[in-house]
């Protein structure tokens, strides 16, 4: 694809990039399914235009939010392209969220349309009626049936793209907060397009690439990093509905790039069929969303000859750093700030800048960084410095060669298999269970997920056991947030200020999942 002029990244949007690829090579594959089905760029443009009409007919106007909680399928992905065409603000939701969790997101974002799984239609319709939200459409798990498919079927296959400004919102992604409510990160077209172009060039994507896509499409990694780079390069994705290590092994010989969370890589390494030969068509393995252990990095290199390229990002910032494509990919490091991104290390207490080598909080600024949290100006103000740097809450340092290293988090956050869990939210749910006096939620090392959630609980009723806790949380919290183990204690350890000593708890239960 033709190079865009250097400042074009700020001017363009993902739909324009898609249209450019489609004009250049309409018959090139966009989505390749395991069963051999191919969706070309032209077909994806036509189907997403029909969906954009269905959105419009359902009452969606430019600037309206479209909330989407459906299983991953080609049609589900096309709803992203449809929202872009309609000028709507895309609001993808983790498929694990319960109705209780959805109530907050939908109430906060007041979408003009909610697209949900067919089997959830009644519950979502009731919730929407309760929240006075106007419109619900459905999609089944393989994306071939549902009221969305019916509504799109007879529609025209072109859509008059609602022109957008670079600063207009393209998407809102909710991220949990250390305290209190989840926050909707507002991402503008320019945030997404500039990052897609920067990464396409940094990682040398071309139209010849085949990206093995096994990530969910409701988060930054699978929806924006993987999909938007593919679009920016005019390349194709081998599109899997979920991660399954056997599928990855089977399809890898057809692929050139894999993007995954560290669990993908540890599961691949644990598979006897994963060999240097199998990876011979691959040019790039990218890891992110959680720390990749130096050990997995080294074992992977020994097995395949490939150095996994680790990068660092966040919902609020898209991608901020990356190890180099050429040059050393350092195990345990997330590489250099991407072109156009400024990154610095500050003292978390004083906010003063720290010299090279010292550990502090990572702050970033650039075209990748979001505009703020939906309807939360105070929260937004708290997380930006006066000079426009966003305070990530991640702790790190920059080494003598300029590589960024992440060493921990200033925020109380657990990352399990690439999903974020804020202990405060789980503690609040535990504390509401009758018979529980108080709780502390920690993350402890877990070979498969990196970290796993553990609830340390002081019961006021000796009859409360783990099964009761599990049952009480089932409808309350998404499965990935629920503690993998609940430990009962007589007292939670507290310091002289009365604060629960989580570091001590993490130490005490560090081997809970050791084999
Ligand atoms: C699944 N389960 C999890 C879990 N994933 N529990 C905790 N943490 C997780 N991440 C639950 C399931 O509900 C199930 O519960 C049980 O664990 C076993 O499931 P599984 O079959 O082993 O899991 P699997 O479906 O294989 O999922 C594991 C995974 C998946 C790693 C493939 O979690 C995944 O796709 N993670 C990617 C997350 C991601 O895309 N993050 C990007 C965020 S964007 P039960 O009770 O039913 O047995 C971001 C910015 C950036 O962070 O920088 O990229
Ligand atoms: P999310 O809020 O889901 O976007 O998660 C973003 C968080 O994931 C960051 O703030 C980091 O804590 C973490 N993260 C992302 N990439 C990496 C990485 N390569 N190494 C360590 N942590 C990472």
Short mmCIF file of N, CA, C and O in Angstrom, two decimals, residues 30-35 72 205 208-217 221-223 225-227 229-230 235-261 264-265 268 274 278-287 300:
data_model
loop_
_atom_site.label_atom_id
_atom_site.label_comp_id
_atom_site.label_asym_id
_atom_site.label_seq_id
_atom_site.Cartn_x
_atom_site.Cartn_y
_atom_site.Cartn_z
N UNK A 30 -9.42 -10.56 3.51
CA UNK A 30 -9.38 -9.82 4.78
C UNK A 30 -9.48 -10.83 5.93
O UNK A 30 -8.66 -10.84 6.84
N UNK A 31 -10.47 -11.73 5.84
CA UNK A 31 -10.64 -12.75 6.88
C UNK A 31 -10.56 -14.14 6.25
O UNK A 31 -11.24 -14.41 5.26
N UNK A 32 -9.74 -14.99 6.86
CA UNK A 32 -9.63 -16.38 6.42
C UNK A 32 -10.08 -17.24 7.58
O UNK A 32 -9.55 -17.11 8.69
N UNK A 33 -11.07 -18.10 7.35
CA UNK A 33 -11.54 -18.96 8.43
C UNK A 33 -10.90 -20.34 8.33
O UNK A 33 -10.47 -20.76 7.25
N UNK A 34 -10.89 -21.03 9.47
CA UNK A 34 -10.27 -22.36 9.52
C UNK A 34 -10.93 -23.31 8.53
O UNK A 34 -10.30 -24.21 7.99
N UNK A 35 -12.26 -23.11 8.25
CA UNK A 35 -12.97 -24.02 7.34
C UNK A 35 -12.77 -23.66 5.86
O UNK A 35 -13.43 -24.22 4.99
N UNK A 72 -17.29 -13.81 19.43
CA UNK A 72 -16.42 -13.45 18.31
C UNK A 72 -16.83 -14.23 17.05
O UNK A 72 -16.99 -15.45 17.10
N UNK A 205 4.62 -4.59 8.69
CA UNK A 205 3.46 -5.28 8.09
C UNK A 205 3.34 -4.93 6.62
O UNK A 205 3.49 -3.76 6.24
N UNK A 208 1.17 -8.89 2.35
CA UNK A 208 1.41 -10.34 2.27
C UNK A 208 1.20 -11.04 3.62
O UNK A 208 1.16 -12.27 3.69
N UNK A 209 1.07 -10.25 4.70
CA UNK A 209 0.99 -10.89 6.02
C UNK A 209 -0.32 -11.63 6.26
O UNK A 209 -1.38 -11.25 5.76
N UNK A 210 -0.20 -12.69 7.06
CA UNK A 210 -1.36 -13.48 7.51
C UNK A 210 -1.25 -13.55 9.04
O UNK A 210 -0.41 -14.28 9.56
N UNK A 211 -2.10 -12.79 9.69
CA UNK A 211 -2.05 -12.71 11.16
C UNK A 211 -2.97 -13.75 11.78
O UNK A 211 -4.17 -13.78 11.49
N UNK A 212 -2.41 -14.60 12.61
CA UNK A 212 -3.21 -15.61 13.32
C UNK A 212 -3.91 -14.89 14.47
O UNK A 212 -3.25 -14.43 15.41
N UNK A 213 -5.25 -14.76 14.35
CA UNK A 213 -6.00 -13.92 15.30
C UNK A 213 -6.83 -14.82 16.21
O UNK A 213 -7.86 -15.34 15.81
N UNK A 214 -6.36 -14.97 17.47
CA UNK A 214 -7.09 -15.82 18.43
C UNK A 214 -7.46 -15.04 19.68
O UNK A 214 -7.87 -15.63 20.68
N UNK A 215 -7.32 -13.73 19.65
CA UNK A 215 -7.65 -12.89 20.80
C UNK A 215 -9.12 -12.51 20.78
O UNK A 215 -9.75 -12.47 19.72
N UNK A 216 -9.69 -12.17 21.94
CA UNK A 216 -11.04 -11.62 21.91
C UNK A 216 -11.06 -10.26 21.20
O UNK A 216 -10.02 -9.59 21.12
N UNK A 217 -12.23 -9.86 20.69
CA UNK A 217 -12.30 -8.59 19.95
C UNK A 217 -13.05 -7.51 20.73
O UNK A 217 -13.62 -6.60 20.15
N UNK A 221 -6.19 -5.10 22.47
CA UNK A 221 -5.22 -5.98 21.78
C UNK A 221 -5.82 -6.61 20.52
O UNK A 221 -5.28 -6.48 19.43
N UNK A 222 -6.97 -7.30 20.70
CA UNK A 222 -7.55 -8.01 19.56
C UNK A 222 -8.28 -7.10 18.59
O UNK A 222 -8.28 -7.32 17.37
N UNK A 223 -8.95 -6.07 19.13
CA UNK A 223 -9.76 -5.21 18.26
C UNK A 223 -8.91 -4.16 17.55
O UNK A 223 -9.05 -3.95 16.34
N UNK A 225 -5.12 -3.36 18.06
CA UNK A 225 -3.75 -3.64 17.63
C UNK A 225 -3.80 -4.61 16.44
O UNK A 225 -3.29 -4.30 15.35
N UNK A 226 -4.42 -5.75 16.62
CA UNK A 226 -4.40 -6.78 15.57
C UNK A 226 -5.21 -6.35 14.34
O UNK A 226 -4.71 -6.37 13.21
N UNK A 227 -6.45 -5.94 14.55
CA UNK A 227 -7.34 -5.67 13.42
C UNK A 227 -6.95 -4.39 12.67
O UNK A 227 -6.91 -4.37 11.44
N UNK A 229 -4.09 -2.82 12.49
CA UNK A 229 -2.83 -2.93 11.73
C UNK A 229 -3.08 -3.72 10.45
O UNK A 229 -2.57 -3.37 9.38
N UNK A 230 -3.85 -4.79 10.56
CA UNK A 230 -4.18 -5.58 9.37
C UNK A 230 -4.81 -4.68 8.31
O UNK A 230 -4.43 -4.72 7.13
N UNK A 235 -3.61 -6.37 4.78
CA UNK A 235 -3.27 -7.80 4.88
C UNK A 235 -4.48 -8.60 5.36
O UNK A 235 -5.60 -8.08 5.38
N UNK A 236 -4.25 -9.86 5.76
CA UNK A 236 -5.37 -10.74 6.13
C UNK A 236 -5.17 -11.32 7.52
O UNK A 236 -4.05 -11.42 8.02
N UNK A 237 -6.32 -11.70 8.12
CA UNK A 237 -6.27 -12.38 9.42
C UNK A 237 -6.83 -13.79 9.26
O UNK A 237 -7.88 -13.97 8.63
N UNK A 238 -6.15 -14.75 9.84
CA UNK A 238 -6.71 -16.10 9.99
C UNK A 238 -7.49 -16.01 11.29
O UNK A 238 -6.92 -15.91 12.38
N UNK A 239 -8.81 -15.97 11.14
CA UNK A 239 -9.67 -15.48 12.22
C UNK A 239 -10.30 -16.65 12.98
O UNK A 239 -11.16 -17.36 12.45
N UNK A 240 -9.86 -16.83 14.23
CA UNK A 240 -10.36 -17.92 15.07
C UNK A 240 -11.31 -17.36 16.12
O UNK A 240 -11.06 -16.28 16.65
N UNK A 241 -12.37 -18.11 16.42
CA UNK A 241 -13.36 -17.57 17.36
C UNK A 241 -12.86 -17.52 18.78
O UNK A 241 -13.39 -16.79 19.61
N UNK A 242 -11.86 -18.33 19.10
CA UNK A 242 -11.28 -18.28 20.43
C UNK A 242 -9.89 -18.90 20.40
O UNK A 242 -9.51 -19.52 19.41
N UNK A 243 -9.17 -18.74 21.50
CA UNK A 243 -7.85 -19.35 21.57
C UNK A 243 -7.98 -20.84 21.87
O UNK A 243 -8.63 -21.23 22.84
N UNK A 244 -7.36 -21.65 21.03
CA UNK A 244 -7.27 -23.08 21.30
C UNK A 244 -5.90 -23.49 20.77
O UNK A 244 -5.60 -23.30 19.59
N UNK A 245 -5.10 -24.03 21.66
CA UNK A 245 -3.70 -24.25 21.28
C UNK A 245 -3.59 -25.22 20.11
O UNK A 245 -2.73 -25.04 19.22
N UNK A 246 -4.48 -26.21 20.03
CA UNK A 246 -4.41 -27.16 18.90
C UNK A 246 -4.73 -26.47 17.57
O UNK A 246 -4.12 -26.78 16.55
N UNK A 247 -5.70 -25.54 17.59
CA UNK A 247 -6.00 -24.78 16.36
C UNK A 247 -4.79 -23.95 15.94
O UNK A 247 -4.48 -23.85 14.74
N UNK A 248 -4.13 -23.36 16.92
CA UNK A 248 -2.97 -22.55 16.59
C UNK A 248 -1.88 -23.40 15.93
O UNK A 248 -1.27 -23.00 14.93
N UNK A 249 -1.67 -24.56 16.49
CA UNK A 249 -0.65 -25.47 15.95
C UNK A 249 -1.04 -25.87 14.51
O UNK A 249 -0.21 -25.88 13.61
N UNK A 250 -2.31 -26.17 14.31
CA UNK A 250 -2.78 -26.61 13.00
C UNK A 250 -2.65 -25.51 11.94
O UNK A 250 -2.31 -25.76 10.80
N UNK A 251 -2.94 -24.27 12.35
CA UNK A 251 -3.02 -23.19 11.36
C UNK A 251 -1.73 -22.38 11.22
O UNK A 251 -1.58 -21.61 10.28
N UNK A 252 -0.81 -22.58 12.14
CA UNK A 252 0.41 -21.76 12.10
C UNK A 252 1.17 -21.84 10.77
O UNK A 252 1.66 -20.81 10.29
N UNK A 253 1.24 -23.02 10.13
CA UNK A 253 1.98 -23.06 8.86
C UNK A 253 1.40 -22.14 7.78
O UNK A 253 2.06 -21.84 6.80
N UNK A 254 0.15 -21.68 7.96
CA UNK A 254 -0.44 -20.76 6.96
C UNK A 254 -0.23 -19.30 7.34
O UNK A 254 -0.66 -18.40 6.63
N UNK A 255 0.37 -19.06 8.52
CA UNK A 255 0.43 -17.69 9.04
C UNK A 255 1.84 -17.11 8.98
O UNK A 255 2.82 -17.85 8.79
N UNK A 256 1.90 -15.77 9.14
CA UNK A 256 3.22 -15.13 9.21
C UNK A 256 3.42 -14.40 10.54
O UNK A 256 4.55 -14.11 10.91
N UNK A 257 2.31 -14.05 11.23
CA UNK A 257 2.41 -13.28 12.48
C UNK A 257 1.41 -13.84 13.49
O UNK A 257 0.30 -14.22 13.11
N UNK A 258 1.82 -13.87 14.75
CA UNK A 258 0.88 -14.17 15.85
C UNK A 258 0.96 -13.05 16.86
O UNK A 258 2.05 -12.57 17.18
N UNK A 259 -0.21 -12.59 17.33
CA UNK A 259 -0.23 -11.65 18.46
C UNK A 259 -0.96 -12.34 19.60
O UNK A 259 -2.03 -12.92 19.39
N UNK A 260 -0.38 -12.26 20.80
CA UNK A 260 -1.04 -12.92 21.91
C UNK A 260 -0.63 -12.35 23.25
O UNK A 260 0.30 -11.55 23.35
N UNK A 261 -1.37 -12.78 24.27
CA UNK A 261 -0.98 -12.49 25.65
C UNK A 261 0.02 -13.58 26.05
O UNK A 261 0.11 -14.62 25.38
N UNK A 264 -0.70 -17.36 25.78
CA UNK A 264 -0.62 -18.03 24.47
C UNK A 264 0.75 -18.72 24.33
O UNK A 264 0.86 -19.84 23.86
N UNK A 265 1.78 -17.97 24.71
CA UNK A 265 3.14 -18.45 24.48
C UNK A 265 3.52 -19.58 25.44
O UNK A 265 4.17 -20.54 25.05
N UNK A 268 1.70 -22.62 24.13
CA UNK A 268 2.36 -23.16 22.93
C UNK A 268 3.59 -23.97 23.33
O UNK A 268 3.82 -25.07 22.83
N UNK A 274 4.60 -28.11 19.07
CA UNK A 274 5.11 -26.78 18.72
C UNK A 274 6.62 -26.86 18.54
O UNK A 274 7.38 -26.95 19.50
N UNK A 278 7.41 -26.10 12.68
CA UNK A 278 6.03 -25.62 12.61
C UNK A 278 6.00 -24.10 12.44
O UNK A 278 5.13 -23.54 11.78
N UNK A 279 6.98 -23.43 13.07
CA UNK A 279 7.00 -21.96 13.05
C UNK A 279 7.79 -21.42 11.87
O UNK A 279 8.07 -20.22 11.81
N UNK A 280 8.11 -22.28 10.90
CA UNK A 280 9.05 -21.83 9.86
C UNK A 280 8.46 -20.77 8.92
O UNK A 280 9.20 -20.03 8.31
N UNK A 281 7.12 -20.70 8.81
CA UNK A 281 6.54 -19.66 7.93
C UNK A 281 6.38 -18.33 8.68
O UNK A 281 6.02 -17.32 8.08
N UNK A 282 6.62 -18.34 9.97
CA UNK A 282 6.33 -17.16 10.80
C UNK A 282 7.49 -16.17 10.73
O UNK A 282 8.66 -16.55 10.75
N UNK A 283 7.12 -14.87 10.65
CA UNK A 283 8.18 -13.87 10.70
C UNK A 283 8.16 -13.10 12.02
O UNK A 283 9.13 -12.45 12.38
N UNK A 284 7.01 -13.18 12.77
CA UNK A 284 6.91 -12.33 13.96
C UNK A 284 5.92 -12.89 14.98
O UNK A 284 4.80 -13.26 14.63
N UNK A 285 6.37 -12.93 16.24
CA UNK A 285 5.50 -13.27 17.36
C UNK A 285 5.49 -12.05 18.29
O UNK A 285 6.55 -11.63 18.75
N UNK A 286 4.29 -11.52 18.55
CA UNK A 286 4.18 -10.32 19.39
C UNK A 286 3.47 -10.70 20.69
O UNK A 286 2.47 -11.43 20.67
N UNK A 287 3.99 -10.19 21.82
CA UNK A 287 3.32 -10.44 23.11
C UNK A 287 3.05 -9.11 23.80
O UNK A 287 3.84 -8.18 23.73
N UNK A 300 11.25 -19.89 24.38
CA UNK A 300 10.64 -19.77 23.05
C UNK A 300 11.73 -19.62 21.99
O UNK A 300 11.66 -20.24 20.93
#
